[in-house]
Coordinates of C-alpha atoms and ligand atoms in Angstrom, one line a residue:
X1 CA 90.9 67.4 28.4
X2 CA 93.3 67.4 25.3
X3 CA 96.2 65.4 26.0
X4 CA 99.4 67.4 23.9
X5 CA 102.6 64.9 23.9
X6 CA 105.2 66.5 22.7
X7 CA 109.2 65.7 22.4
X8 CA 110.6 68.1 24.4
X9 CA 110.4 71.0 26.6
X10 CA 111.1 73.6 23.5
X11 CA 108.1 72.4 21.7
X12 CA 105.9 72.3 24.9
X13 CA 107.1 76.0 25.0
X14 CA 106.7 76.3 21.3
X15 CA 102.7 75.4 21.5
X16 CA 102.0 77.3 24.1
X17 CA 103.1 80.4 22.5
X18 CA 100.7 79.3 19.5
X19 CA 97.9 80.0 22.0
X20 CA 98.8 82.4 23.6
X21 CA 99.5 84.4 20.0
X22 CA 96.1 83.7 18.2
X23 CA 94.5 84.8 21.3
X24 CA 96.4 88.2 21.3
X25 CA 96.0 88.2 17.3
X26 CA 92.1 87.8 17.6
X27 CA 90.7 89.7 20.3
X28 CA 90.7 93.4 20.8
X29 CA 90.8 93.0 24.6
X30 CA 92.4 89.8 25.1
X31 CA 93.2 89.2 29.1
X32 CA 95.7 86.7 29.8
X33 CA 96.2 84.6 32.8
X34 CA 100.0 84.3 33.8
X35 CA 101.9 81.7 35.8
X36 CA 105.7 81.7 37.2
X37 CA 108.1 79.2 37.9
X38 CA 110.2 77.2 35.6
X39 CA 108.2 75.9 33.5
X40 CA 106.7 78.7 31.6
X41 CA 110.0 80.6 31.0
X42 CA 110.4 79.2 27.5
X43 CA 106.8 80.6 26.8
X44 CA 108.1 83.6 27.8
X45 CA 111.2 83.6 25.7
X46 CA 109.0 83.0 22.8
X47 CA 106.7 85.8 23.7
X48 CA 110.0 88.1 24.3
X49 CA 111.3 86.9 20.8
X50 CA 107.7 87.1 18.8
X51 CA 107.5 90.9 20.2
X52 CA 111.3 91.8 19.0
X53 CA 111.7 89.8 15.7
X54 CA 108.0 90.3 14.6
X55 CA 106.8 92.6 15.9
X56 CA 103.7 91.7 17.6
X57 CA 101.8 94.0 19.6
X58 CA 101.3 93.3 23.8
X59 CA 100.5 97.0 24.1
X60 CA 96.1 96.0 24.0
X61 CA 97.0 92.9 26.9
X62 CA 95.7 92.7 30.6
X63 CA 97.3 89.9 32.6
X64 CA 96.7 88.8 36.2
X65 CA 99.0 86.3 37.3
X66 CA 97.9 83.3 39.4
X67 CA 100.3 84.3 42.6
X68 CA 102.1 86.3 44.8
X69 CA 104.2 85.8 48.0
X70 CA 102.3 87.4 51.0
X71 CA 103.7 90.6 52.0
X72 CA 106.6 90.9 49.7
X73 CA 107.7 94.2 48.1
X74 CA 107.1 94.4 44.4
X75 CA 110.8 95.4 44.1
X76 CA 112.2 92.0 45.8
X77 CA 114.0 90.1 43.4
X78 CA 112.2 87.2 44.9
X79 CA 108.6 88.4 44.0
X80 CA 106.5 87.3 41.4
X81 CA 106.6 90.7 40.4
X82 CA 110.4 91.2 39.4
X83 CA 110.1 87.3 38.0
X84 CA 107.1 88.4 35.5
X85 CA 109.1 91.8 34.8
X86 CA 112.1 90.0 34.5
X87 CA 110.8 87.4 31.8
X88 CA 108.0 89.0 30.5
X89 CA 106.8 92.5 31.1
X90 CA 109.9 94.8 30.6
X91 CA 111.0 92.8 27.4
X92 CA 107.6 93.4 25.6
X93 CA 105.2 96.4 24.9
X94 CA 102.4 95.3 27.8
X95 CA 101.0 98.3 29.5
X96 CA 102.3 97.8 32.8
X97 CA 99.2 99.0 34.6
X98 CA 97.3 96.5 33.1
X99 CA 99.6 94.0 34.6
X100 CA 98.1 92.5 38.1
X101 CA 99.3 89.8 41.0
X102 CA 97.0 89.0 43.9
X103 CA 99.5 90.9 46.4
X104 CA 98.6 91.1 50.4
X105 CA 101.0 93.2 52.8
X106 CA 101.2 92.7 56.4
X107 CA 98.7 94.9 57.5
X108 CA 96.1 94.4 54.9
X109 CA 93.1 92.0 55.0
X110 CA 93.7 89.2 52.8
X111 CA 90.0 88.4 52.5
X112 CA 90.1 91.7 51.2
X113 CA 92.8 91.9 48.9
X114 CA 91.5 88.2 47.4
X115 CA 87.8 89.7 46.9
X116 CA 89.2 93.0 45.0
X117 CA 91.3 90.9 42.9
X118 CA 88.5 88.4 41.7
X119 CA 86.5 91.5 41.1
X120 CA 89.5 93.0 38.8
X121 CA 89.2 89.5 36.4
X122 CA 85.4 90.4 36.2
X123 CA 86.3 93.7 35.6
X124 CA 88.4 92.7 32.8
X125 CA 85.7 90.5 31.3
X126 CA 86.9 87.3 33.0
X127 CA 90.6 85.9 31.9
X128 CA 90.4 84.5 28.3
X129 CA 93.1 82.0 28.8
X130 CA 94.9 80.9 31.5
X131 CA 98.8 79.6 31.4
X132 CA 99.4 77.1 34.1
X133 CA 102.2 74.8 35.5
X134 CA 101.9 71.9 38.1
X135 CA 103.6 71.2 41.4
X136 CA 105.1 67.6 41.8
X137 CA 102.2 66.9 44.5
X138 CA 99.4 68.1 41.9
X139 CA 99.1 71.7 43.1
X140 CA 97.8 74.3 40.2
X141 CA 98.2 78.0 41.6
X142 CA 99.2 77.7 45.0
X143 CA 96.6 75.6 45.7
X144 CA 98.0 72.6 47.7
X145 CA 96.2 69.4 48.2
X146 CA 92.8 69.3 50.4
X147 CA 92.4 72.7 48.8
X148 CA 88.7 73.0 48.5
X149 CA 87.9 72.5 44.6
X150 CA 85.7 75.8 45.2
X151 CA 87.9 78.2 46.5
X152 CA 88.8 81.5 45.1
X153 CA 91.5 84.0 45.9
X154 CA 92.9 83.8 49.3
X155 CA 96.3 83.6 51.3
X156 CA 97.9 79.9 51.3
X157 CA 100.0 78.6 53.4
X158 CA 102.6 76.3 51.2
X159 CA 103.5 72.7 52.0
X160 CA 107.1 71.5 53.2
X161 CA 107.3 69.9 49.4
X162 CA 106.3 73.5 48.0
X163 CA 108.9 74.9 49.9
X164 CA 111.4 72.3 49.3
X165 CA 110.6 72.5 45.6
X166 CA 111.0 76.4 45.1
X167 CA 113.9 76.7 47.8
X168 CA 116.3 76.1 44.8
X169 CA 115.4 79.8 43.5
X170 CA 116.5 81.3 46.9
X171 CA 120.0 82.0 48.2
X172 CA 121.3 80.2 51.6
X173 CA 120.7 83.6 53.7
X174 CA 117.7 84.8 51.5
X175 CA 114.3 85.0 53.6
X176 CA 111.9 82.1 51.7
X177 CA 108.1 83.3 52.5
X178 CA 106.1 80.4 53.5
X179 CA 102.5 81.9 52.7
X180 CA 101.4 83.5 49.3
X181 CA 98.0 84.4 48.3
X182 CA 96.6 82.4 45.2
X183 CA 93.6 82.4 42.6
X184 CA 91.6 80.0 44.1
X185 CA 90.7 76.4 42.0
X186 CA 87.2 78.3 41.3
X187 CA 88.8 80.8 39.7
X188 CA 91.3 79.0 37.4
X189 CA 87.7 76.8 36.5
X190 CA 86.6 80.3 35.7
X191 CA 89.1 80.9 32.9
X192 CA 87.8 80.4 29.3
X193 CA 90.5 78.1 28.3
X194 CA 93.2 77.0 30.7
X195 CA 96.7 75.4 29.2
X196 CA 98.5 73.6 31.3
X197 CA 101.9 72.7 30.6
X198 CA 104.5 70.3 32.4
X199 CA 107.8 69.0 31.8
X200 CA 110.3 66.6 33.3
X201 CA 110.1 63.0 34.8
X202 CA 109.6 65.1 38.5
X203 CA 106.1 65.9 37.1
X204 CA 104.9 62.4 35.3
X205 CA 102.9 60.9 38.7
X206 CA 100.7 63.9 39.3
X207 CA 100.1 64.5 35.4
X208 CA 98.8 61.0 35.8
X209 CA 96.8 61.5 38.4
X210 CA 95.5 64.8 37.2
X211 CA 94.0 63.1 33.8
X212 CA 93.7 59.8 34.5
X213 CA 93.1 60.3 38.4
X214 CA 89.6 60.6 40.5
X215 CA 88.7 64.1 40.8
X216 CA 90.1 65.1 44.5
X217 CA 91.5 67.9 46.3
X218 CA 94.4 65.4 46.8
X219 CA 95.5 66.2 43.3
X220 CA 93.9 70.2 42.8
X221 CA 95.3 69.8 39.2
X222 CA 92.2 67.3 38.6
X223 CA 90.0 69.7 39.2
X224 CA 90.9 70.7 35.5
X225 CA 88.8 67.9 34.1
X226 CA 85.7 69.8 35.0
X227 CA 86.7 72.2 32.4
X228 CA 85.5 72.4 29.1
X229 CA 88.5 73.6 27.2
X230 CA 91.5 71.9 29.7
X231 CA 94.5 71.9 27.0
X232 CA 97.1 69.8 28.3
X233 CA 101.0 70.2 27.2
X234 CA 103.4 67.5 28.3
X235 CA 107.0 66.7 26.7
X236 CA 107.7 63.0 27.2
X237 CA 108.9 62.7 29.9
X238 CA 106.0 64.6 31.6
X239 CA 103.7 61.9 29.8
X240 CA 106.0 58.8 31.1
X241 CA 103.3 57.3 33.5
X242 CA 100.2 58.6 31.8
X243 CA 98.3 55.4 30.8
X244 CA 96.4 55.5 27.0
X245 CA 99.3 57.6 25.4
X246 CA 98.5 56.2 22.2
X247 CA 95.5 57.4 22.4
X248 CA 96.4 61.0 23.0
X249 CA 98.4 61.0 20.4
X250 CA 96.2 59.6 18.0
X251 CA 94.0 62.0 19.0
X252 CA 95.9 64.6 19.1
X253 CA 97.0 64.4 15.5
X254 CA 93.1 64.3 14.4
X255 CA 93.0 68.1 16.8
X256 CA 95.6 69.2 14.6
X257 CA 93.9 69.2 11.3
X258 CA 90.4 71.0 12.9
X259 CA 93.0 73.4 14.4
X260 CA 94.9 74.2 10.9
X261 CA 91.5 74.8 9.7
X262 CA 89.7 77.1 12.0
X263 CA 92.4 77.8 14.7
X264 CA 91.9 77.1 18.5
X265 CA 89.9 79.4 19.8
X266 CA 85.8 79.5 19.3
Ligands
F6R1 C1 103.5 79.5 39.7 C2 102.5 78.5 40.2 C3 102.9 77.1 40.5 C4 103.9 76.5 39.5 C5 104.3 75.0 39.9 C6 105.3 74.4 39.0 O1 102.9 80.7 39.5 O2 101.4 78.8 40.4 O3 101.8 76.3 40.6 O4 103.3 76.4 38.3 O5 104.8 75.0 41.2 O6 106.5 75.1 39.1 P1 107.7 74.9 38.2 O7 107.3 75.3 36.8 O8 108.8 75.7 38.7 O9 108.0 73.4 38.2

């Protein structure tokens, strides 16, 4: 894994849009893989702001993102949908149809809807990078602990601390769904490069236990450290408990001269 440490959550936000840029700027087919939640909102912003000041182009980008609540309309304000619309997709010039969230509705087959979405990604030509965030019990996705570390897409049912977690974004009297199909660990493993980023003292135990941690579906997010290109984004106070920070950031600074030289991606 590459360990990032960085100050705060603006430069966490501010290196992830370096990524996510080259990629766009090299490939002629580049297929992104998108994430909600807090976390990745400053991304976004950045993305909004690269699009509008300089100009750069979305319009050749496919994205799936890595959830969607089960059997919510595309049109709730609570679905992923409006959220990626909302920060992402209506600010920018991504064709829209090439735009995807592994939705289910009541009376579809989720094993269905989860195979047809995996075969979408191949379709694609497999997602070239993957944006993730992590829950504060280690989940990536909606892949809670005792996930199984080979699963693909599929309907999830969330955890009382999931719940309690996101039940900030809802209203008192708003409906909170308590299933939502997810891209399976097997799938986020199947991602060229995956960046993870995480911010905020609420997320320093399982960033510890996801680098530092035995490999368990107690913690899905270690699951990562079977990947060959796991880039990890903290600000401090994600990296409080992580033991060997010295050496992440020594390390880190020696990354940063082979990057300056030939960029991050292969
Ligand atoms: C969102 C997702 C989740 C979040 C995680 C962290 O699509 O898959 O795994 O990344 O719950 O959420 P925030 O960023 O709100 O702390």
């Amino acid at each position: 894994m590459q360990v990032i440490i960085l100050e705060d959550p603006e430069q966490v936000a501010q290196h992830a849009s370096q990524w996510v840029l080259e990629l766009i700027a090299k490939k002629a087919k580049p297929v992104l893989g998108l994430a909600t939640g807090s976390t990745p909102i400053n991304l976004y912003k950045k993305l909004v702001k690269s699009h509008q000041e300089d100009q750069i182009d979305f319009s050749h980008v496919t994205s799936f993102n890595l959830d969607e609540y089960h059997n919510i309309d595309a049109d709730n304000a609570q679905s992923y949908r409006s959220f990626m619309k909302e920060n992402l997709f209506d600010e920018i010039n991504i064709d829209q149809k090439n735009t995807y969230l592994p939705t289910c509705y009541q009376n579809e087959n989720p094993r269905r809807q989860g195979l047809a979405f995996e075969e979408k990604i191949q379709h694609a030509g497999g997602i070239d990078l993957q944006i993730l965030g992590i829950g504060a019990n280690g989940h990536i996705g909606f892949n809670e602990p005792s996930s199984s570390l080979s699963s693909r897409t599929r309907l999830k049912t969330l955890t009382q601390q999931t719940l309690k977690d996101n039940s900030r974004l809802f209203k008192a009297d708003e409906y909170q769904p308590t299933m939502a199909m997810t891209m399976g660990i097997s799938t986020i493993l199947d991602a060229r490069y995956v960046l993870l980023m995480a911010t905020g003292k609420n997320k320093a135990k399982a960033v510890n236990e996801m680098i530092t941690g035995a490999l368990s579906a107690k913690c899905p997010a270690s699951a990562l450290q079977l990947h060959e290109h796991a880039i990890v984004v903290l600000d401090k106070a994600a990296a409080s408990e992580l033991t060997h920070q010295e050496y992440y950031i020594w390390a880190d600074k020696e990354h940063q001269k082979i990057n300056q030289t030939y960029g991050f991606f292969l």
